[in-house]
XYZ file of C-alpha atoms in Angstrom:
639
model
C 181.028 23.318 94.117
C 178.681 21.651 96.528
C 179.993 20.452 99.851
C 178.401 18.966 102.918
C 179.930 17.882 106.184
C 178.173 14.638 107.430
C 177.767 13.911 111.134
C 181.034 11.698 111.003
C 182.853 14.845 109.997
C 184.319 13.363 107.052
C 183.912 15.407 103.792
C 181.617 14.185 101.046
C 182.963 15.518 97.653
C 181.138 17.173 94.807
C 183.055 18.702 91.837
C 182.422 21.398 89.598
C 182.152 20.736 85.981
C 181.393 23.370 83.257
C 177.878 22.773 82.014
C 176.593 21.418 85.284
C 173.219 23.043 85.915
C 172.246 22.078 89.491
C 170.902 24.802 91.376
C 170.417 28.543 90.276
C 172.953 29.890 92.968
C 175.531 27.072 92.109
C 175.055 27.844 88.639
C 175.885 31.589 89.123
C 178.931 30.389 91.363
C 180.227 28.243 88.685
C 179.958 30.995 86.163
C 181.839 33.385 88.158
C 184.581 30.894 88.736
C 184.827 29.658 85.224
C 184.858 33.306 83.792
C 187.638 34.586 86.279
C 190.669 35.664 84.370
C 192.900 34.137 86.972
C 193.449 30.399 87.796
C 191.318 29.309 90.767
C 192.156 25.992 92.213
C 190.210 24.550 95.124
C 191.652 21.597 97.230
C 189.816 19.567 100.042
C 191.612 18.796 103.475
C 193.537 16.135 101.707
C 194.692 18.548 98.919
C 192.570 16.632 96.280
C 191.303 18.983 93.673
C 187.740 19.914 93.960
C 187.695 22.679 91.401
C 189.789 23.692 88.507
C 188.592 26.557 86.349
C 189.253 27.613 82.510
C 192.000 29.814 83.545
C 193.862 27.130 85.477
C 193.795 24.954 82.408
C 195.171 27.688 80.323
C 197.726 28.408 82.854
C 198.902 24.962 83.846
C 197.951 22.808 80.814
C 195.992 20.166 82.746
C 192.288 19.772 82.068
C 189.674 19.763 85.051
C 188.495 16.220 83.871
C 192.286 15.010 84.376
C 192.801 16.495 87.905
C 189.283 16.580 89.640
C 189.289 14.092 92.559
C 193.093 13.554 92.686
C 196.211 15.499 93.734
C 197.731 18.028 91.139
C 201.235 17.273 90.600
C 202.305 21.062 90.232
C 204.169 21.759 93.429
C 207.900 21.172 93.272
C 209.346 18.866 95.477
C 211.599 21.558 97.178
C 208.584 23.708 97.590
C 206.408 21.133 99.244
C 207.541 22.294 102.790
C 206.361 25.873 101.706
C 203.194 24.682 100.179
C 202.123 22.816 103.455
C 203.212 25.469 105.782
C 200.867 28.007 103.736
C 197.934 25.642 104.039
C 198.509 25.297 107.781
C 198.509 29.063 108.148
C 195.418 29.498 106.343
C 193.792 26.568 108.284
C 194.235 28.463 111.513
C 192.972 31.749 109.998
C 194.170 34.623 107.696
C 195.262 34.590 104.010
C 198.848 34.095 102.670
C 200.050 35.833 99.324
C 203.427 34.893 98.147
C 205.679 34.624 94.960
C 206.630 31.173 94.171
C 206.868 28.590 91.409
C 204.579 25.693 90.031
C 204.911 23.071 87.326
C 203.031 23.123 84.013
C 201.862 19.968 82.625
C 204.925 20.001 80.027
C 207.298 20.205 82.994
C 208.271 23.791 82.792
C 208.306 25.980 85.785
C 206.381 28.980 86.180
C 207.053 32.155 88.301
C 203.637 32.843 89.734
C 201.943 34.638 92.598
C 199.506 32.824 94.601
C 196.884 33.929 97.046
C 195.544 31.191 99.392
C 192.713 31.298 101.643
C 190.650 28.636 103.594
C 187.534 26.994 102.345
C 184.939 26.870 105.067
C 181.198 25.923 105.314
C 178.546 28.293 106.412
C 179.110 27.052 109.904
C 182.791 27.704 109.785
C 184.087 24.276 109.419
C 187.179 23.701 107.247
C 186.430 22.244 103.974
C 189.589 22.875 102.141
C 191.642 25.482 100.613
C 191.249 27.980 97.528
C 194.309 29.397 95.737
C 194.333 32.231 92.995
C 197.285 31.881 90.461
C 198.690 34.548 88.091
C 201.876 34.908 86.605
C 204.560 36.967 88.416
C 205.304 38.912 85.144
C 201.942 40.264 85.153
C 202.793 41.950 88.409
C 205.696 43.549 86.645
C 203.664 44.506 83.666
C 201.049 46.194 85.896
C 203.862 48.049 87.770
C 205.369 49.175 84.387
C 202.025 50.314 83.252
C 201.142 51.940 86.575
C 204.520 54.112 86.165
C 203.766 54.952 82.609
C 200.191 56.003 83.673
C 201.451 58.135 86.613
C 203.937 59.683 84.060
C 201.282 60.479 81.535
C 198.823 61.747 84.083
C 201.584 64.178 85.166
C 202.016 65.144 81.672
C 198.260 65.616 81.436
C 198.272 68.200 84.416
C 200.653 70.251 82.746
C 198.894 70.120 79.508
C 195.519 71.130 81.242
C 197.341 74.074 82.930
C 198.450 75.132 79.456
C 194.773 74.918 77.989
C 193.418 76.615 80.810
C 195.705 79.507 80.477
C 193.952 80.308 76.974
C 191.317 82.626 76.816
C 190.029 82.453 73.302
C 187.774 79.438 72.617
C 189.313 78.527 68.976
C 192.857 78.573 70.544
C 191.566 76.380 73.536
C 190.173 73.710 71.001
C 193.455 73.789 68.932
C 195.477 73.079 71.864
C 193.418 70.451 73.016
C 193.581 68.542 69.673
C 197.431 69.060 69.537
C 197.737 67.459 73.213
C 195.517 64.647 72.252
C 197.886 63.009 69.917
C 200.796 64.041 72.237
C 199.408 62.070 75.162
C 197.863 59.110 73.344
C 200.095 58.669 70.607
C 197.418 58.900 68.048
C 198.295 59.652 64.504
C 195.732 62.515 64.311
C 192.892 64.258 66.333
C 190.093 66.680 65.926
C 187.416 68.298 67.965
C 183.795 68.504 66.657
C 181.200 70.844 67.928
C 177.608 69.876 68.441
C 175.284 72.301 66.874
C 171.795 71.278 67.086
C 171.465 68.181 64.853
C 174.496 68.843 63.075
C 178.396 68.189 63.930
C 181.102 70.963 62.841
C 184.740 70.245 62.824
C 186.405 73.113 64.558
C 189.823 71.828 65.577
C 192.088 69.488 63.940
C 195.777 68.276 64.496
C 197.842 66.401 61.787
C 194.814 66.576 59.287
C 194.437 68.984 56.316
C 193.299 72.648 57.360
C 190.699 72.410 54.490
C 188.542 70.067 56.564
C 188.212 72.578 59.131
C 184.435 73.785 59.034
C 183.173 70.416 57.617
C 179.818 69.635 59.013
C 177.832 66.117 59.319
C 174.653 64.727 60.579
C 174.696 64.046 64.365
C 172.428 61.286 64.369
C 174.262 59.136 62.026
C 177.600 59.814 63.268
C 179.921 58.253 65.876
C 178.984 61.262 68.157
C 175.438 60.367 67.960
C 176.123 56.699 68.510
C 178.058 57.717 71.766
C 175.138 59.809 72.888
C 172.732 56.986 72.523
C 174.816 54.539 74.724
C 174.876 57.088 77.552
C 178.719 56.538 77.965
C 181.527 59.082 77.738
C 183.993 57.163 75.918
C 183.757 54.834 72.765
C 186.211 52.779 70.762
C 185.383 52.061 67.275
C 187.223 49.663 64.943
C 186.658 48.457 61.253
C 187.530 49.016 57.517
C 188.266 52.665 56.623
C 185.244 52.617 54.331
C 182.993 51.804 57.307
C 184.034 54.667 59.486
C 182.455 58.070 59.414
C 183.950 60.311 56.671
C 183.683 63.579 58.408
C 187.431 63.477 59.358
C 189.159 60.390 59.084
C 188.464 59.538 55.247
C 192.037 61.401 54.471
C 193.968 59.565 57.093
C 195.631 56.557 55.299
C 195.352 53.153 57.020
C 192.733 54.440 59.541
C 191.636 51.165 61.621
C 190.434 52.627 65.137
C 188.788 55.865 66.376
C 188.697 56.636 70.223
C 185.857 59.233 70.914
C 185.503 61.114 74.179
C 182.522 63.396 74.995
C 183.099 66.848 76.115
C 180.283 68.396 78.436
C 179.858 71.989 79.322
C 177.505 72.761 82.144
C 176.374 69.013 82.179
C 175.242 69.244 78.739
C 177.079 67.584 75.810
C 179.133 70.227 74.121
C 181.263 68.454 71.641
C 183.589 65.331 71.078
C 187.375 64.738 71.005
C 188.615 62.239 68.465
C 192.077 60.226 68.633
C 192.577 58.549 65.056
C 194.823 55.480 64.939
C 196.317 54.188 61.837
C 199.864 52.822 63.029
C 199.185 51.585 66.405
C 196.488 50.315 68.602
C 194.713 52.116 71.342
C 194.781 50.327 74.789
C 192.667 51.052 77.874
C 195.192 53.535 79.095
C 194.693 55.704 75.963
C 190.819 55.582 76.394
C 191.460 56.563 79.986
C 193.591 59.627 78.954
C 191.062 60.385 76.275
C 188.259 60.292 78.704
C 190.198 62.677 81.122
C 191.298 65.012 78.387
C 187.784 65.332 76.896
C 186.572 66.201 80.526
C 189.091 68.763 80.852
C 188.341 69.950 77.181
C 184.808 70.682 78.400
C 186.075 72.505 81.375
C 188.503 74.545 79.395
C 185.756 75.440 76.717
C 183.494 76.418 79.421
C 186.024 78.521 80.947
C 186.716 80.265 77.662
C 183.034 80.566 77.037
C 182.549 82.184 80.525
C 185.312 84.494 79.776
C 183.808 85.609 76.517
C 180.503 85.844 78.169
C 181.932 87.903 81.032
C 183.085 90.342 78.432
C 179.784 90.407 76.667
C 178.226 90.767 80.161
C 180.057 93.736 80.961
C 179.037 95.396 77.820
C 175.486 94.808 78.318
C 174.896 94.677 82.082
C 174.285 98.545 82.080
C 171.400 98.092 79.352
C 169.883 95.304 81.664
C 170.225 97.463 84.738
C 168.650 100.464 83.145
C 165.954 98.230 81.454
C 164.605 96.612 84.611
C 160.988 97.349 85.432
C 161.877 96.709 89.242
C 163.858 99.445 91.058
C 167.318 98.339 91.562
C 169.958 99.987 93.790
C 173.441 98.817 94.883
C 174.828 100.019 98.358
C 178.546 99.939 99.369
C 179.728 98.440 102.601
C 178.838 101.521 104.557
C 175.129 101.565 103.143
C 175.718 104.304 100.690
C 174.019 104.199 97.261
C 176.653 103.618 94.417
C 174.037 102.651 91.695
C 170.263 103.614 91.111
C 168.574 102.731 87.850
C 165.794 104.696 86.137
C 162.991 102.520 87.369
C 164.362 103.326 91.135
C 164.027 107.016 90.199
C 160.602 106.384 88.617
C 159.197 104.686 91.558
C 160.531 107.088 94.231
C 160.649 110.324 92.433
C 164.308 110.725 93.479
C 166.966 110.811 90.616
C 170.279 109.039 90.786
C 171.841 112.332 91.501
C 169.655 112.678 94.482
C 170.660 109.587 96.317
C 173.935 108.314 94.988
C 176.470 108.834 97.890
C 173.777 108.914 100.575
C 171.505 106.224 102.203
C 168.537 104.963 100.317
C 165.092 106.973 100.741
C 163.502 104.388 102.629
C 164.357 101.732 105.302
C 165.587 98.301 104.173
C 164.900 94.793 105.458
C 167.534 92.356 106.728
C 169.242 90.554 103.906
C 167.093 87.612 102.594
C 163.921 89.212 104.307
C 161.048 91.234 102.746
C 159.577 94.529 103.805
C 156.266 96.264 102.567
C 156.311 100.052 103.167
C 154.401 103.082 101.871
C 155.965 106.181 100.361
C 154.903 109.884 101.146
C 153.450 109.588 97.632
C 150.969 106.831 98.825
C 152.753 104.256 96.552
C 153.370 100.984 98.262
C 156.675 99.152 97.634
C 158.021 95.703 98.406
C 161.744 95.761 99.247
C 164.095 92.864 99.059
C 167.828 92.998 99.985
C 170.745 90.578 99.093
C 174.267 90.657 100.473
C 177.245 89.965 98.287
C 179.646 88.562 100.565
C 182.686 88.711 98.337
C 182.492 92.713 98.049
C 180.408 93.481 101.168
C 177.903 95.369 98.744
C 174.190 95.080 99.157
C 171.851 94.920 96.380
C 168.316 96.366 96.991
C 165.270 95.285 94.554
C 162.000 97.137 95.051
C 158.673 97.074 93.132
C 155.451 99.062 92.946
C 152.663 96.692 94.592
C 150.274 99.635 95.001
C 147.704 97.748 92.671
C 148.181 94.415 94.495
C 147.642 96.156 97.704
C 144.487 97.789 96.535
C 143.055 94.533 95.267
C 143.974 92.830 98.577
C 142.027 95.620 100.447
C 139.116 95.305 97.834
C 138.765 91.709 98.624
C 138.692 92.257 102.143
C 135.997 94.983 101.591
C 134.123 92.176 99.320
C 133.918 89.675 102.039
C 132.820 92.193 104.564
C 130.301 93.746 102.296
C 128.904 90.367 101.182
C 128.651 89.363 104.722
C 126.563 92.517 105.283
C 124.448 92.296 102.251
C 123.478 88.653 102.879
C 122.929 89.223 106.656
C 120.356 91.965 106.323
C 117.698 90.186 103.931
C 118.218 86.761 105.994
C 117.505 88.730 109.101
C 114.322 90.077 107.563
C 113.263 86.777 106.377
C 113.832 84.906 109.478
C 112.217 87.659 111.385
C 108.986 87.730 109.338
C 108.975 83.920 109.034
C 109.109 83.508 112.631
C 106.374 85.966 113.171
C 104.044 84.157 110.746
C 104.882 80.968 112.426
C 104.244 82.141 115.904
C 101.274 84.698 115.370
C 99.512 83.265 112.297
C 96.101 83.042 113.684
C 96.274 86.501 115.463
C 97.471 88.298 112.402
C 95.027 89.855 109.879
C 94.951 88.760 106.296
C 96.497 92.029 105.340
C 99.333 91.650 107.787
C 100.087 88.205 106.684
C 100.169 89.224 102.880
C 102.368 92.119 103.831
C 104.791 89.527 105.770
C 104.780 87.238 102.856
C 105.383 90.199 100.259
C 108.510 91.383 102.336
C 109.770 87.686 102.529
C 109.509 87.194 98.845
C 110.997 90.750 98.085
C 113.964 89.804 100.419
C 114.398 86.231 98.674
C 114.540 87.915 95.296
C 117.235 90.164 96.576
C 119.051 87.114 97.931
C 118.682 85.502 94.510
C 119.763 88.340 92.593
C 122.860 88.627 94.924
C 123.618 84.842 94.324
C 123.211 85.435 90.537
C 125.683 88.149 90.632
C 128.331 86.231 92.499
C 127.891 83.314 90.239
C 128.176 85.384 87.111
C 131.181 87.206 88.805
C 132.905 83.742 89.369
C 132.240 82.480 86.018
C 133.451 85.840 84.293
C 136.705 85.665 86.555
C 137.256 81.895 85.329
C 136.844 82.791 81.749
C 133.751 80.390 81.743
C 130.951 82.538 80.242
C 129.068 80.600 77.595
C 127.297 82.642 75.264
C 125.080 82.031 72.299
C 125.834 84.692 69.612
C 123.282 85.673 67.204
C 121.597 88.530 65.401
C 119.493 90.845 67.941
C 117.182 93.405 67.550
C 118.598 95.893 70.027
C 115.755 98.423 69.786
C 113.350 95.712 71.179
C 115.696 94.830 73.788
C 115.883 98.240 74.997
C 112.121 98.813 74.853
C 111.569 95.544 76.714
C 114.095 96.800 79.357
C 112.725 100.062 79.946
C 109.123 99.195 80.042
C 107.519 99.928 83.278
C 110.465 101.855 84.574
C 108.439 105.102 84.986
C 106.208 103.684 87.531
C 109.203 102.560 89.754
C 109.834 106.061 91.072
C 107.997 109.335 91.382
C 111.170 111.041 91.382
C 112.683 109.850 88.089
C 111.723 110.773 84.494
C 112.549 108.035 81.956
C 113.431 108.973 78.205
C 113.955 106.346 75.493
C 115.506 107.441 72.131
C 116.148 104.688 69.668
C 117.295 105.452 66.226
C 114.546 104.241 63.723
C 117.219 102.777 61.293
C 119.221 100.933 64.120
C 120.543 97.764 62.532
C 120.588 94.438 64.279
C 123.693 93.464 66.487
C 125.521 90.482 67.004
C 125.330 88.987 70.785
C 123.598 86.781 73.100
C 120.127 87.876 74.176
C 120.120 86.970 77.712
C 123.619 88.392 78.386
C 122.532 91.746 76.625
C 119.522 91.794 78.666
C 121.497 91.480 82.033
C 123.755 94.142 80.843
C 120.982 96.622 80.045
C 119.199 95.753 83.388
C 122.365 96.502 85.397
C 123.072 99.621 83.773
C 119.428 100.689 84.279
C 119.386 99.589 87.994
C 122.599 101.684 88.650
C 121.107 104.800 86.931
C 117.987 104.667 89.533
C 120.267 103.428 92.382
C 122.931 106.142 92.346
C 120.500 109.048 91.341
C 118.480 108.874 94.839
C 117.198 112.383 94.459
C 115.610 111.714 91.118
C 116.232 113.340 87.781
C 116.134 112.237 84.213
C 117.089 108.777 83.091
C 117.665 108.929 79.629
C 118.371 105.828 77.159
C 119.447 106.294 73.718
C 120.913 104.004 70.768
C 122.344 104.857 67.441
C 124.663 103.392 64.690
C 128.258 104.517 64.815
C 130.453 103.068 62.174
C 130.132 99.241 62.227
C 128.794 99.178 66.024
C 125.589 100.180 67.724
C 126.069 102.315 70.573
C 123.715 102.469 73.593
C 124.050 105.063 76.258
C 122.297 105.314 79.834
C 122.492 108.842 81.397
C 121.550 109.604 84.858
C 121.922 112.969 87.066
C 123.141 111.146 90.118
C 126.154 111.218 92.312
C 128.494 110.471 89.511
C 131.891 108.803 89.382
C 135.086 110.591 89.761
C 137.470 110.556 86.786
C 140.134 108.664 88.560
C 137.802 105.737 89.356
C 136.077 105.410 86.029
C 137.959 102.342 85.201
C 138.289 100.869 88.433
C 134.450 100.575 88.811
C 134.606 97.764 86.443
C 136.963 95.783 88.514
C 135.761 92.990 90.594
C 134.926 93.813 94.338
C 135.590 97.507 93.809
C 133.363 100.185 95.368
C 134.888 103.556 94.895
C 134.885 106.081 97.659
C 134.334 108.974 95.178
C 131.005 110.863 95.463
C 128.509 109.400 97.644
C 128.459 105.803 96.217
C 129.569 103.772 99.132
C 126.279 104.199 101.029
C 124.408 102.336 98.184
C 125.701 99.002 99.138
C 126.512 96.080 96.676
C 129.263 93.651 96.582
C 131.244 95.433 93.629
C 130.570 92.916 90.995
C 127.650 94.432 88.853
C 129.825 96.527 86.531
C 132.544 93.805 86.357
C 129.816 91.477 85.126
C 128.518 93.975 82.797
C 131.918 94.616 81.103
C 132.579 90.768 81.120
C 129.411 90.000 79.432
C 129.965 92.873 76.862
C 133.477 91.776 75.937
C 132.432 88.245 75.498
C 130.225 89.440 72.728
C 132.708 91.516 71.267
C 131.547 94.928 72.651
C 132.541 97.190 75.284
C 131.222 99.285 78.361
C 132.837 102.365 79.616
C 131.995 105.059 82.144
C 131.857 108.941 81.426
C 130.754 112.169 82.850
C 127.098 113.057 81.675
C 126.900 116.662 80.381
C 124.161 117.358 82.602
C 125.699 115.984 85.794
C 125.912 112.462 86.934
C 127.166 109.634 84.834
C 126.801 108.372 81.212
C 127.379 104.597 80.885
C 128.155 103.795 77.088
C 127.620 100.268 75.694
C 128.844 99.243 72.207
C 128.200 96.057 70.431
C 129.134 95.032 66.836
C 126.608 95.259 64.088
C 125.699 91.593 62.846
C 127.445 90.270 59.770
C 130.329 92.553 60.275
C 134.102 91.363 60.659
C 134.164 92.753 64.183
C 131.069 90.744 64.888
C 132.990 87.316 64.626
C 135.946 88.282 66.776
């Protein structure tokens, strides 16, 4: 309806007709009024009909075309004063709701309830009046339905209490199926369980017991259809042959299926069915079905939780005992009541030693974390959590010795790298500055010596950068190798050529078997490995001695050893030297510098070729480094 108030203050009338399409907003407003279930009548200030919707036509018998623009002859003469009083009341503000009577077109009187309010412009000017009508008996029906609903809900509460008292899941589901027919008046009912992509009938009422255990495809079933809609309740009607045959094909006269989804833990668990053959399902039955399905999920969840609790008690000791973390439980006085095997292994204290007393280390505040070192040297990370309900405290602790060592190794790596970089840079800077400032006053020999020193230090810096780059790539698993057949004897001879002249204190022996087969590997990577092993042999035998390189075949592999008579590696550190950033304290190795990446790179390159590098004690004192690579064209060469 469009209205406007001209400057004269008189109302210019526009009427609403179904099908009028003037303006999007007006169209929506007309659609709302036309679709309303109650009769809506709008009058202007002179009580001329401005709007008369389809529900008004059905209720009173007059069409909109007959009444628009004229007064509606629907108010009985004896109720005219009442009608005028209502209009006056709403004109001055407020809304009036009353039960009264109105004429139909055929002259019969209707008992109606009418709600009347003022029709005003956006500026607040009175344009007319709007009344909404519905039959008074509808109020009575609604009241009766509300009373019935309240009674059923009370019964539902009793049923739910009975269901939740059950502990066993099958009994719970049978009780739910029986309650369904009692509450909804359905002719039969059932509960189906969702098991992957299948449904299984697990409970029935008023259906043959032989049907229990029947299965059906989830996707093509009504449950699948309901899941795809995203709703929790659905009503399906049709011919019996068109309905799912899992349950209802044996119910004569079946015409309607009401379906409610049951969820456990927020996930679909199953579905509750009410089957109707003799009566119809109203919205109240659907509401009860939805409520009962929700309670079915809760009851099933409770039964499952009870069964799980029974199972949990049977297994919690095994889980407690199998935990890799140390776990202790303390009572409200801080005394140990439980102490698992891992706790005994980490602390060296058995359960018999500690139960009944305080734990053998300090504890953090609940929710905090404490790092501490035991007398054995092991580092522990300890966490506490308080169980408010029982007053107990759960203590969880784990061995972080390895992580602590790695953290210290990284700190050492940063310090060592800074030192290793600072020394050559300082030398290069000093000699370069000297050359720049005193070039003309220096002899040719002095200049050559300074340039040679700069070159040597630059080479050291380049080697250090190569190690850092290779270490980074190895740590990220980004080493790229070209695997091919290699002559290991030739590689060894090339790597050792010229070594004897590097030191007057060392003797170099090379012993390569004459029948050494080719190996599978990358030429550059293998050369780096050999070079690093030889460099270490010289570096860690500062007092000289024999450097021996030997190679032979051993099964499907070629073995290369580099022996020295130097400071050696303590047995406990022979694996750690291959880790990143590690420079062990054993022997006298720390004073030789480096960033702790050489042997890490060696092992990474060897393993990337299918080989291995290990450290051993040399029979003549010092260290033996052992490299093995697969022989070309053997199965291990392709791993």
